[in-house]
Every structure is written in C-alpha cells, then in structure tokens.
Coordinates of C-alpha atoms in Angstrom, one line a residue:
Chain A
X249 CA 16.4 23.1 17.3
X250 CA 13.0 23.8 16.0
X251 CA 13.4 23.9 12.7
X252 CA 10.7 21.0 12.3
X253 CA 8.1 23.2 11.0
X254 CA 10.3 24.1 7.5
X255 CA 12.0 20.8 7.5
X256 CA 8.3 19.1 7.6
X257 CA 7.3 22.4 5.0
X258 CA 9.7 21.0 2.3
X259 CA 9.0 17.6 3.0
X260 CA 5.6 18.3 2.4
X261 CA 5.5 20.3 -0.9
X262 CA 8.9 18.8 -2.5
X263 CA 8.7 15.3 -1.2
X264 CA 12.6 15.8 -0.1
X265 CA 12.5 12.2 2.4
X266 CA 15.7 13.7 3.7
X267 CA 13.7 16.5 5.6
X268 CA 11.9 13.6 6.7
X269 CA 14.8 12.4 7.8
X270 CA 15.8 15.4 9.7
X271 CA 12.5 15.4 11.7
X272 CA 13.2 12.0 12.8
X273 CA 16.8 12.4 13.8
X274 CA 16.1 15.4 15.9
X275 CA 12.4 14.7 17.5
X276 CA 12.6 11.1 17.9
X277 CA 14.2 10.6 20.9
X278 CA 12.2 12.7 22.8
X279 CA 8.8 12.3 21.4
X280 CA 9.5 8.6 22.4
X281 CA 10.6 9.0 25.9
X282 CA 7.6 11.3 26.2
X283 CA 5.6 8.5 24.9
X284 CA 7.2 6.2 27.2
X285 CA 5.7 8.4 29.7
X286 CA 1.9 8.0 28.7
X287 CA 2.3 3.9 27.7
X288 CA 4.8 3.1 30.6
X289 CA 6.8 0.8 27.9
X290 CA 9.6 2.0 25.7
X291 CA 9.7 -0.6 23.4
X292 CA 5.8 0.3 22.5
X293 CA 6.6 4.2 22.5
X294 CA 9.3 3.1 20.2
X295 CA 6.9 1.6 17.8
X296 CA 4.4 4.1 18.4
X297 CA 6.7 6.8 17.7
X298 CA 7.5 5.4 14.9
X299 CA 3.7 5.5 13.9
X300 CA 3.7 9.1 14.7
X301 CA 6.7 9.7 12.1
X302 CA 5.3 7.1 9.1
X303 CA 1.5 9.4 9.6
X304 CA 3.6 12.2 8.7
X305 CA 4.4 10.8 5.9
X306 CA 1.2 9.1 4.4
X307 CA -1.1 11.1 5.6
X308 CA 1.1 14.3 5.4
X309 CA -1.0 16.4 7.6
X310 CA -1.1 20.1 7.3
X311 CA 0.7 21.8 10.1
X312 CA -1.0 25.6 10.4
X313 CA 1.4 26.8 13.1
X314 CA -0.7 27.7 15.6
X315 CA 1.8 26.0 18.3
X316 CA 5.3 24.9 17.9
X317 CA 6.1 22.1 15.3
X318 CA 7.0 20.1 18.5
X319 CA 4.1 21.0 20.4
X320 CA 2.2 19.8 17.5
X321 CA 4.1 16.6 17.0
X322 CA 4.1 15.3 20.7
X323 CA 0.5 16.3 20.3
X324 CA 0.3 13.4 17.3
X325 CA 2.1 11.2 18.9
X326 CA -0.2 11.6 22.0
X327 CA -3.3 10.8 20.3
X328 CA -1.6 7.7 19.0
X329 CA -0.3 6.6 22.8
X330 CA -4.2 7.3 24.1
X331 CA -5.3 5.4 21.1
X332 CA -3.3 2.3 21.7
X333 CA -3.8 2.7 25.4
X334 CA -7.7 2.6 25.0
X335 CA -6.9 -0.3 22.2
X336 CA -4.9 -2.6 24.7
X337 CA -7.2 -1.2 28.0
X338 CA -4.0 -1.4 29.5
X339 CA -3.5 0.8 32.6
X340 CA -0.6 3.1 31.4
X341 CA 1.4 2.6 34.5
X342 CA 3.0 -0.7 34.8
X343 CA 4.3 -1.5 38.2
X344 CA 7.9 -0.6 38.8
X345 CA 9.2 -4.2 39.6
X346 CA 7.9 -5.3 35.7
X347 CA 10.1 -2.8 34.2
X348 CA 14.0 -4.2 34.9
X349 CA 14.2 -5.7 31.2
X350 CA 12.6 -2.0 30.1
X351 CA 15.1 -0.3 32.3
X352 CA 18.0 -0.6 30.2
X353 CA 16.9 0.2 26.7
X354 CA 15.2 3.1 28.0
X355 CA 18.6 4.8 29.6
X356 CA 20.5 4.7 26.6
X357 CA 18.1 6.6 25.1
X358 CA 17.3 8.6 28.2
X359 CA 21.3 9.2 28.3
X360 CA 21.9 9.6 25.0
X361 CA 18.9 12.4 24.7
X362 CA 19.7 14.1 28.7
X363 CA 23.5 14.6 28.5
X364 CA 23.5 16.4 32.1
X365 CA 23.7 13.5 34.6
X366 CA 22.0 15.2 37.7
X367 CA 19.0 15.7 34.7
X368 CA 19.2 11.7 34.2
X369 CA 18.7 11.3 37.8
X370 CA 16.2 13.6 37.7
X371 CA 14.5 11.7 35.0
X372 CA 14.8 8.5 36.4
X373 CA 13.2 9.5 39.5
X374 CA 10.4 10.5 37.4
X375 CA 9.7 7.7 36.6
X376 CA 8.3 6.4 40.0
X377 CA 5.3 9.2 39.4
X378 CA 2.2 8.9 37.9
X379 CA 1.7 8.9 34.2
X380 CA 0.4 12.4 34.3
X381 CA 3.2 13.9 36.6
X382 CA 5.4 12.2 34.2
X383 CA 4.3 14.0 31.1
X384 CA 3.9 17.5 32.4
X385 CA 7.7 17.2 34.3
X386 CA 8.8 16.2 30.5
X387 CA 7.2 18.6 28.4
X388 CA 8.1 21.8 30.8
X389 CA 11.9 20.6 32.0
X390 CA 13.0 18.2 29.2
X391 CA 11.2 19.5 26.4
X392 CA 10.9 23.2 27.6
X393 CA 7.6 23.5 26.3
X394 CA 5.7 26.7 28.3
X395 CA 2.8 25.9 30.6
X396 CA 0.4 26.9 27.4
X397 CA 2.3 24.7 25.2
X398 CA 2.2 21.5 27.4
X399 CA -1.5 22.3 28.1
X400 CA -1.8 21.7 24.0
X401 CA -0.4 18.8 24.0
X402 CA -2.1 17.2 27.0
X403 CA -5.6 19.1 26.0
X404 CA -5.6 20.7 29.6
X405 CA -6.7 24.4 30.0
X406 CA -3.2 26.4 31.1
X407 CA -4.7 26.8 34.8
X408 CA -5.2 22.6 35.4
X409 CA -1.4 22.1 33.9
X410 CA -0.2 24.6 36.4
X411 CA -2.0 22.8 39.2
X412 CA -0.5 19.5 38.1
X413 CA 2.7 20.9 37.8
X414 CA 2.8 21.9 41.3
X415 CA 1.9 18.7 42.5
X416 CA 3.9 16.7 40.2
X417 CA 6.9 18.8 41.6
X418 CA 6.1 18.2 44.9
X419 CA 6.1 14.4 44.3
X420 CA 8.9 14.1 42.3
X421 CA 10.7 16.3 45.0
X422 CA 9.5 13.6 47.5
X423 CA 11.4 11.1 45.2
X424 CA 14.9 12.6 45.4
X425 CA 14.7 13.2 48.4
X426 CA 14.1 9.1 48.9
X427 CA 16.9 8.5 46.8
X428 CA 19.1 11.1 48.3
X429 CA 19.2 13.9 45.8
X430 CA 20.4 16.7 47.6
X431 CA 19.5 20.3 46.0
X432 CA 22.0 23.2 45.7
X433 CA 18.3 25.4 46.1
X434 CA 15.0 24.6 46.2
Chain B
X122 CA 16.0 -1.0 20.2
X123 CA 16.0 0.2 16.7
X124 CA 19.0 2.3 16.1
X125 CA 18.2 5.8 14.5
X126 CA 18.8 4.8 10.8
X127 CA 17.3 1.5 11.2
X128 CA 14.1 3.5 12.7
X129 CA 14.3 5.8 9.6
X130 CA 14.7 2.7 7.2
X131 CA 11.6 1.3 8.5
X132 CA 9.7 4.7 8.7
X133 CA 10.8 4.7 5.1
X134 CA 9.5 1.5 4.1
X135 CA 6.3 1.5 5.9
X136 CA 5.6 4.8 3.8
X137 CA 6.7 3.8 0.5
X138 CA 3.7 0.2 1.8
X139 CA 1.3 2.2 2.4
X140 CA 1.5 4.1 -0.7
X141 CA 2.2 1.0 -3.2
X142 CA -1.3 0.2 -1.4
X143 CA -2.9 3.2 -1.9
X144 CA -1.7 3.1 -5.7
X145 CA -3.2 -1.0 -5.9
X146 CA -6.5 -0.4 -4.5
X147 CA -6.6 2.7 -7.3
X148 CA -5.9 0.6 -10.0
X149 CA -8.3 -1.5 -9.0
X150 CA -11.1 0.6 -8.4
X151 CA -10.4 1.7 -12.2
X152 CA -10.6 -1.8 -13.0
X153 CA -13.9 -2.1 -11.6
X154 CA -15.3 1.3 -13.3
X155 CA -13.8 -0.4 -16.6
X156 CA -15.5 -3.7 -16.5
X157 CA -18.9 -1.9 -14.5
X158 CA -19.1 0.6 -18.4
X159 CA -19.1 -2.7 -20.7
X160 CA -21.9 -4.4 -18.5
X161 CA -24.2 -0.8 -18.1
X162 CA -23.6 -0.6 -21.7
X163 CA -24.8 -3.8 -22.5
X164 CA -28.2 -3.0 -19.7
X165 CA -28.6 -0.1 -21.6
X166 CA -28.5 -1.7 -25.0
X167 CA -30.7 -4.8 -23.4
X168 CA -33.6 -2.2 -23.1
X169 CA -33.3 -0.3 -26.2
X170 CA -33.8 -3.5 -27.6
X171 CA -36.2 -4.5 -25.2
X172 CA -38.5 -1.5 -25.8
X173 CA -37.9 -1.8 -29.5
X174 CA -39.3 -4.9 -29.6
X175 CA -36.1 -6.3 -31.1
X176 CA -36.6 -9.2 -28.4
X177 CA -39.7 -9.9 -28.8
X178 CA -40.8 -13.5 -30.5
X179 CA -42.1 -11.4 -33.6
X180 CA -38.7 -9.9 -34.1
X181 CA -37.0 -9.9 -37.4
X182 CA -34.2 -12.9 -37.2
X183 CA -31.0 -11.2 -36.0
X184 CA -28.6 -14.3 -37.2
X185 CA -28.3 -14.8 -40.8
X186 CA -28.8 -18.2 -42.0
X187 CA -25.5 -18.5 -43.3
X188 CA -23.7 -19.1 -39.5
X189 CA -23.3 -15.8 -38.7
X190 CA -20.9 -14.7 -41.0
X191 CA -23.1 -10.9 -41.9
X192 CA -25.9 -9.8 -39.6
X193 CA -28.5 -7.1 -40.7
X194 CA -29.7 -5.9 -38.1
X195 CA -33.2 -3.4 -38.1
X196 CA -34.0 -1.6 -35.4
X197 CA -37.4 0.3 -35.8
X198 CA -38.3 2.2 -32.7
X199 CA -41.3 4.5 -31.9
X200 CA -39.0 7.7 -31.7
X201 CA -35.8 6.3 -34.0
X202 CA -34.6 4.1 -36.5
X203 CA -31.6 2.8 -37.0
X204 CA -31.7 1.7 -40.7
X205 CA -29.9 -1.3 -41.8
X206 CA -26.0 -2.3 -40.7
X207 CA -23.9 -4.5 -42.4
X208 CA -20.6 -5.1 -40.2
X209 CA -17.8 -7.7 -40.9
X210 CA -17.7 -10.7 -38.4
X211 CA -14.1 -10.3 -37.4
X212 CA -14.9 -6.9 -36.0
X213 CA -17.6 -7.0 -34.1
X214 CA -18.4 -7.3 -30.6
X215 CA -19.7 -11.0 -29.3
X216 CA -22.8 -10.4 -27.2
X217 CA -24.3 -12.6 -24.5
X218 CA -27.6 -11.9 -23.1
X219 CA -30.7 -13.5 -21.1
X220 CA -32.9 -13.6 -24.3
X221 CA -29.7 -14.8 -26.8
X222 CA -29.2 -18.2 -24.7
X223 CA -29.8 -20.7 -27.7
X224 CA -27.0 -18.2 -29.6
X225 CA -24.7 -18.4 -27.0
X226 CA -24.8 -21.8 -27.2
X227 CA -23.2 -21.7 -30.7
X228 CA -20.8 -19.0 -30.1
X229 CA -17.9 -22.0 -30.2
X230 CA -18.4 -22.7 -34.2
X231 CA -19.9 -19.3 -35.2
X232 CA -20.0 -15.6 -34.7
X233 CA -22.6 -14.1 -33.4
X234 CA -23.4 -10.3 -33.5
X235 CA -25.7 -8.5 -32.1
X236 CA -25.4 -4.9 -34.1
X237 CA -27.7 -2.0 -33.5
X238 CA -26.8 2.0 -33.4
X239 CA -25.2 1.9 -30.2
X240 CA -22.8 -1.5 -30.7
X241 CA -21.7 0.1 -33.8
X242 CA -20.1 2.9 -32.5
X243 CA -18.6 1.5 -29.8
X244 CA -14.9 0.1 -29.5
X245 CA -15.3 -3.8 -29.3
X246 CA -15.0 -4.8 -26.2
X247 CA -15.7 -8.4 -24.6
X248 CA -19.2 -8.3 -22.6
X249 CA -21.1 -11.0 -20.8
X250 CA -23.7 -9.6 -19.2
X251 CA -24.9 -11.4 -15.6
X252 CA -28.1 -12.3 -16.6
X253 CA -26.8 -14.6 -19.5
X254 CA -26.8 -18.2 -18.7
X255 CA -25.8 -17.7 -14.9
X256 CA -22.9 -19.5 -13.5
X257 CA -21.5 -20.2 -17.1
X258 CA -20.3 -16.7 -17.2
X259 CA -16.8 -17.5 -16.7
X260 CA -16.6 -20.0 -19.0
X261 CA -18.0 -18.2 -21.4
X262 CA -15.9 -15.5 -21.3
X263 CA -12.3 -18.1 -20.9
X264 CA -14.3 -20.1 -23.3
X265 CA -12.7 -18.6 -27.0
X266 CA -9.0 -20.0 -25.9
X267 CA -8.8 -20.8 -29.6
X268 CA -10.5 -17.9 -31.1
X269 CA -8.6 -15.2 -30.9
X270 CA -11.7 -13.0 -31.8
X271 CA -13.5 -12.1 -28.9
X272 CA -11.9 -11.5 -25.4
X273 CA -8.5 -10.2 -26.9
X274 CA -6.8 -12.7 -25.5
X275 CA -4.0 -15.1 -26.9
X276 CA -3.2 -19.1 -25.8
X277 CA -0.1 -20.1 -27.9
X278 CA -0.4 -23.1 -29.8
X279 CA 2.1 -25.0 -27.9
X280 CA 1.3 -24.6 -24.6
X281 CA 3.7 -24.5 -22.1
X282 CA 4.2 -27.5 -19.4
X283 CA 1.5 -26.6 -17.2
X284 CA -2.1 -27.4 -16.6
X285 CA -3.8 -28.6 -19.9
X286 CA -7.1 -27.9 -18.7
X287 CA -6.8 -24.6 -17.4
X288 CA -6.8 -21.1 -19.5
X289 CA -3.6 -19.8 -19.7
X290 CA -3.2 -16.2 -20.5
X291 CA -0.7 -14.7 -22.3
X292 CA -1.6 -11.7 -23.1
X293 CA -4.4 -9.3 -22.5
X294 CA -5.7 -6.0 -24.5
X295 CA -5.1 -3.3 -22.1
X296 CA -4.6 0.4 -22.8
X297 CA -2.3 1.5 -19.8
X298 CA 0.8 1.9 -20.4
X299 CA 3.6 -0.5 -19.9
X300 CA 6.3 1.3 -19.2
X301 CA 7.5 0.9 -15.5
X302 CA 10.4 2.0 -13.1
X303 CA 12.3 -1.1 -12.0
X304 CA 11.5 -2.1 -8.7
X305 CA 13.9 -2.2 -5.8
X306 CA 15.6 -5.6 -4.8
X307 CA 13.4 -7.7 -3.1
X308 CA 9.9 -6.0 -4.5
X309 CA 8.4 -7.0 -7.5
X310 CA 5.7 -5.5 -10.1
X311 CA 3.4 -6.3 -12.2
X312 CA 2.9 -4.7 -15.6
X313 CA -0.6 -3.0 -16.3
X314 CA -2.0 -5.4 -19.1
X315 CA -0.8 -8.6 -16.5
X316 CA -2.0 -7.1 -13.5
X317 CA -5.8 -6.0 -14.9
X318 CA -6.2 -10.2 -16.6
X319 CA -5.0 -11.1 -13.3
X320 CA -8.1 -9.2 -11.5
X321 CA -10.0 -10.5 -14.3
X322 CA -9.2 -14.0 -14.2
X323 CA -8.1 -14.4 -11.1
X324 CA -7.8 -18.2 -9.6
X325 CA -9.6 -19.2 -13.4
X326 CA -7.0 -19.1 -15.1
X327 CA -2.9 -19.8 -15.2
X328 CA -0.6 -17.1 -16.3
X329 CA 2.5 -17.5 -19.0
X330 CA 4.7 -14.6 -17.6
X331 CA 7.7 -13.5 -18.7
X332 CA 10.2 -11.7 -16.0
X333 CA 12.9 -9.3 -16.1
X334 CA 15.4 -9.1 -12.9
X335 CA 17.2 -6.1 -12.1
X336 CA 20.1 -5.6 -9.4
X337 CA 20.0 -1.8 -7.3
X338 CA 21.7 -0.2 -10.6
X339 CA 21.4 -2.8 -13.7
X340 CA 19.0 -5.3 -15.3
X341 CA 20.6 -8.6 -14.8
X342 CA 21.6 -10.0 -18.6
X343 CA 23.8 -13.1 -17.0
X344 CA 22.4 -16.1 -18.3
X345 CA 24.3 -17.7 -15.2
X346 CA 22.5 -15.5 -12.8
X347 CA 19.2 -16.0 -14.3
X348 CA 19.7 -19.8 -14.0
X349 CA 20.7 -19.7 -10.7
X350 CA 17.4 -16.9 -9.7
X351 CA 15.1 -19.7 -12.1
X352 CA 16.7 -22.6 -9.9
X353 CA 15.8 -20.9 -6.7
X354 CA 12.4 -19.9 -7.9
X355 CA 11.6 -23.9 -8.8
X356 CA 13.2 -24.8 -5.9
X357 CA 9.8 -22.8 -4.3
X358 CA 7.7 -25.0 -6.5
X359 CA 6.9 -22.5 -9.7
X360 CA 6.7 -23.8 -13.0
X361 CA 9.5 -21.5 -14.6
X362 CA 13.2 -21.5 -17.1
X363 CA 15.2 -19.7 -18.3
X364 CA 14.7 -18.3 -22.4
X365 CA 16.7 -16.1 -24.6
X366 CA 16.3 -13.9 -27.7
X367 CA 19.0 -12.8 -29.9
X368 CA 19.3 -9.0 -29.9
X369 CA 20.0 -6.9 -33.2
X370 CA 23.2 -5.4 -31.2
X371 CA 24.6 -9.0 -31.1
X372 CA 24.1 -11.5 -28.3
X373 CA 21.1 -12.7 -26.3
X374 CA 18.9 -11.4 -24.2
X375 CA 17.6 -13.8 -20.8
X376 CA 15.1 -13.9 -19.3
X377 CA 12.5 -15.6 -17.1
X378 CA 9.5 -17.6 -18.4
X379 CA 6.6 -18.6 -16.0
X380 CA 3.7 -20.5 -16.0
X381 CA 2.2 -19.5 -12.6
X382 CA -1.4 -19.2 -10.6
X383 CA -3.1 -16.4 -9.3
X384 CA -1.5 -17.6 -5.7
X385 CA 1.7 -17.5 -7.3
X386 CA 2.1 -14.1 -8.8
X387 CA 0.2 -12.5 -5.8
X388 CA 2.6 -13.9 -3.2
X389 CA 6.1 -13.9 -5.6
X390 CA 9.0 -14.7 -3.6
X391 CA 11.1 -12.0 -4.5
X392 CA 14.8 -12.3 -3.5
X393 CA 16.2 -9.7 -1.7
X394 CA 18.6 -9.5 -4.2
X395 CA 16.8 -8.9 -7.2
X396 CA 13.5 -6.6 -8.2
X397 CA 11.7 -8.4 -10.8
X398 CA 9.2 -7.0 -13.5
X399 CA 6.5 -9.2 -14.0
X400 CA 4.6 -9.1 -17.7
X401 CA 2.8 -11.6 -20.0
X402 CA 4.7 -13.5 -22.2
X403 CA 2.7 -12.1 -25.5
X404 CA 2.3 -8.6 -24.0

C-alpha cells in the first residue's frame, strides 16, 4: 500500500490535491490510531492528524527517502503529538475509567482499519499499556514497520526498541491473558 | 468523528487558509516596500536640498508669486547643477516637508511644487514625509477630496448616503492588475487597487465599493437575486443597493453598490452561497 512516497511526489511537483487525497484516504486511519496512542485521546489525534496531513500540504516538505513514506509520516505526525503533549503538559496516558465516551469513536475506526477481530481484541487490550508499549506494539504488528523503522519514528536506537518490544509483549500478553485470550501458540 | 471526506474537506480548506494568508501578508509587505520608496525618496531629496543650501533662509524663493501656478526651481550645488525647470502645475508632484510648513498650509487653494533633478524624473507619486507637520499627516494626505490632483484619488460629486465627514474613496491609482479568478461561495476578494487604499486608509476613511456575486459556475446577473443578497447584506447593517448599467449586447447589468468601513470590508459576511468580488466603485 505504500505508494505514499509518489502519490506525495506528484502532489508535490504538480499540485494534483487528488494525490493529496490519496495519502489521506490510505494513512489516515492508522497514523491517527497511532497518534491516539502517544495523546491517549482520539478525538485530539484526529485533529492532530489532521495537522500532520494540512503540513504536508503548506509546508510541502521534501521527503528524501531515507525510510518508508510511512515511516516518515508517522514520524511527522509524532513530532506534532509530542508537541501538543508538551503544549497541554498533559500526561499522555489518561486513566482508563475517563475514556468510555472515547471508547466508541475510537473502535469504529479501530474496526474499520483492523478487519481481523482476534487483531481488534488484540488492539483493545493494548490499550491498557503504557503509552510507549502502545506505540512500539502498533508500529511492528499493525503497521508492520521493522524494528529499524519503528526506532525512526520513536527516535530510539534499534537495540532500546527491541528491549521495549520484549517487554511491551510481555505486558500486553499479561493483558489477554486477564481478559481471557487464549493463544493457538505462544 | 470526521468522516473521511469531511477530514479531506477540511485538510483542504485549512490549506487553501493558510495559503490566501501567505498570499495577504505578501501583498502587504509589497505595500509597505511601495509606500517605504516614496518616503526614502523624499529623505534623500530632503538632503540634496539640505546640503545644497536650497533650505536655507538665503535660498532663492521656490514659490512663484503668482500662487504657484510655474515654479523655477535652481539648484546650485558644490559638485552639480541642476539648471533651471519649468514644469506644469497639473503634473507635478505635491511635496510636504519639515522646512515647507507655511507652504503646506496653502496647499488647499494652490499648488505647490517643489522641482529639482530628482522630482523631475520621477513618476508623480503622493508623498508626505513624517517629519511634516506631525500628526496632520493624515489629513494632509485625505485632505485634496476635491482636488483630484494630488493623491490620485476621486470623491464623486454626489456623494453617496453615508458619512458626510468622512473621506470616501472611490478609486485609487494602483498598478496591479485587476483581473481576478472569482472566488468560491462563501469567500470573498478584494481587487488590488481596493485592497492597497484600504491598507492605506484604513479606519480614515469610508469606501464606495462596487460588488459582483458569482454562484460555483456563473456570475449572478438576476436583478432579483441581487436584491434579495443586498437585503440580506443591510439586514447586517451595511450601507448598500442594488444599481444597474445598460450593456451594449442589450439589457442590464446589476450589481452591488457599497458605502462600507474598514471594519466592514475586512470582516464581509459572505453568504455561503455566493463569492463576491469586491472593487471600488470608480476603479
């Protein structure tokens, strides 16, 4: 699906808005529920992803291809999640009885992005970890970004992403197991 | 939640903001590189004189007895001289400065000039330097509403209803071009000439506008329309009706007439219906 990088390419040098349009419809919905993931709101991420999307437009950044357009994208949208985070000195985790109103909005897009239901299980349970945990579980399962790719995004050497990786499985394991999740292999 | 395409309409429109934005603060930073070159003009002219002596109280007269109607002008510098000039009132360049205060006083029943080597070659322009006469700069400047001479500008003999002691512009010299796309329904835009007397003028001044309203595809030519768009519009408290001009292919053309303030052309209440191109009435 990565066609971002020529979509964004023609966008760029022709000022075609319907490659814009493309990006959008194909990176939105996961850039925000990755976003959702750092701010711990998906009606901010929304906006924020939509911040992400109207940079690329004004601004019109030059993407070198050094990483995946994706990789470089979430990395964007990242920088404007930690920006409003640091903003709004708001603790990115919010706890989990605050979020029933959130809940909703943010599985039909979780379900309209994750078609596999034992995934959307998976997801939700993700939800109960940390921030951090969070982000690395979506960029390597959801997004299947490599280890070196999420370390882009996150600005983590490839060794620390691993580490947290490890752990984040561990704990979201810990999670299904709570909720009854039982594994075909582990 | 924002559905996709209403998230795409939004990117959209936050883009095509920003860069109307961009494109304003643009314009007026050329605005404010044209009226800086008038006044550094005028500094620079100031000291040539200056150093030529020409202000000096042992100067040659530079007003002719005769109310101003020729100036000779003599300019004789260490390193240059100018010779004499003889220039036609109506076509030069009305001059304020610190030393010329008891001139500007008379500058509502007679023409000063000012000529020397410089002012001669350059396109007439109006100029009120900051030193002259302080606050009274505005006035000075909104001050020929009856003499069409100096600033450019035009009042129309009957002025429309509006207020009587205000300037009200109608038109303004201005070299950009006034061709313009039609804006989208619910956006509005200001031709060039209206736009740079607005940042001249600003709250000074009223503005006698004339408006053209165009639909997604068309410009709107029903007189009915219009009536209805003016009636909304003075429903909102501006100062506006509806006029027409015959057309040499038969018929008339409508359109809006405005007197407005600054406050009202900078927040117009465009309808979402309609994209309205804004211009002075005597462009």
């Amino acid at each position: 699906m990565d066609n971002g990088a020529e979509s964004y390419r023609r966008f760029r040098e022709n000022g075609d808005e319907t490659e814009l349009d493309k990006i959008i419809t194909d990176y939105s919905d996961g850039l925000m529920l990755y976003l959702t993931s750092i701010v711990g709101n998906i009606h901010i991420a929304e906006e924020l992803t939509e911040d992400t999307f109207v940079l690329l437009g004004t601004k019109k950044p030059k993407f070198r291809e050094k990483c995946s357009f994706r990789t470089w994208l979430y990395t964007i949208g990242r920088n404007k999640a930690l920006n409003y985070l640091k903003k709004t000195s708001r603790h990115p985790a919010i706890p989990i009885e605050d979020t029933a109103g959130l809940v909703s909005d943010e599985e039909a897009v979780e379900e309209a992005y994750i078609r596999k239901e034992d995934m959307i299980t998976v997801h939700r349970a993700m939800r109960r970890l940390s921030p951090e945990y969070q982000q690395v579980l979506w960029l390597t399962y959801f997004e299947g970004l490599s280890n070196k790719e999420a370390a882009a995004v996150m600005k983590k050497t490839v060794r620390s992403v691993e580490s947290l990786l490890y752990r984040a499985r561990r704990s979201l394991r810990t999670q299904l197991e709570k909720e009854g999740f039982e594994y075909e292999n582990t | 939640m924002k559905t996709r395409e209403e998230m795409i309409r939004d990117i959209h429109r936050r883009i095509r903001e920003y860069e109307a934005e961009r494109r304003k603060k643009r314009a007026r930073a050329a605005v404010i590189t044209a009226s800086l070159t008038p006044v550094c003009g005028a500094a620079v002219l100031g000291t040539v004189l200056l150093k030529g002596g020409m202000l000096s109280p042992s100067a040659p007269p530079v007003i002719t007895p005769d109310g101003g109607s020729q100036v000779t002008a003599e300019l004789t510098t260490e390193g240059f001289t100018s010779g004499s000039t003889e220039i036609p009132a109506a076509e030069t360049l009305p001059v304020t400065t610190a030393s010329f205060s008891d001139v500007t006083a008379a500058t509502e029943t007679e023409n000063v000039e000012e000529t020397s080597a410089a002012a001669v070659q350059t396109e007439a322009v109006p100029v009120t330097t900051d030193a002259a006469e302080g606050a009274e700069a505005p006035a000075e400047t909104a001050a020929p509403a009856e003499d069409n001479t100096g600033t450019g500008m035009t009042v129309p003999t009957e002025q429309p209803a509006g207020n009587a002691d205000r300037l009200l512009i109608s038109s303004y010299p201005s070299p950009g071009s006034e061709s313009m796309t039609a804006p989208r329904p619910g956006h509005s835009g200001m031709a060039w000439h209206l736009y740079e007397a607005k940042e001249e003028y600003r709250d000074t001044a009223d503005y006698h506008v004339k408006a053209d309203i165009f639909t997604e595809s068309d410009q709107v030519l029903d007189a009915g329309m219009i009536q209805a768009e003016a009636e909304r519009l003075s429903g909102l408290g501006y100062d506006v009706k509806v006029e027409s001009e015959p057309v040499q292919t038969g018929g008339d053309y409508y359109y809006l007439a405005f007197v407005m303030t600054y406050e009202q052309l900078e927040d117009f209440p465009a309808s979402p219906e309609y994209g309205y191109v804004l211009r002075l009435y005597d462009y």
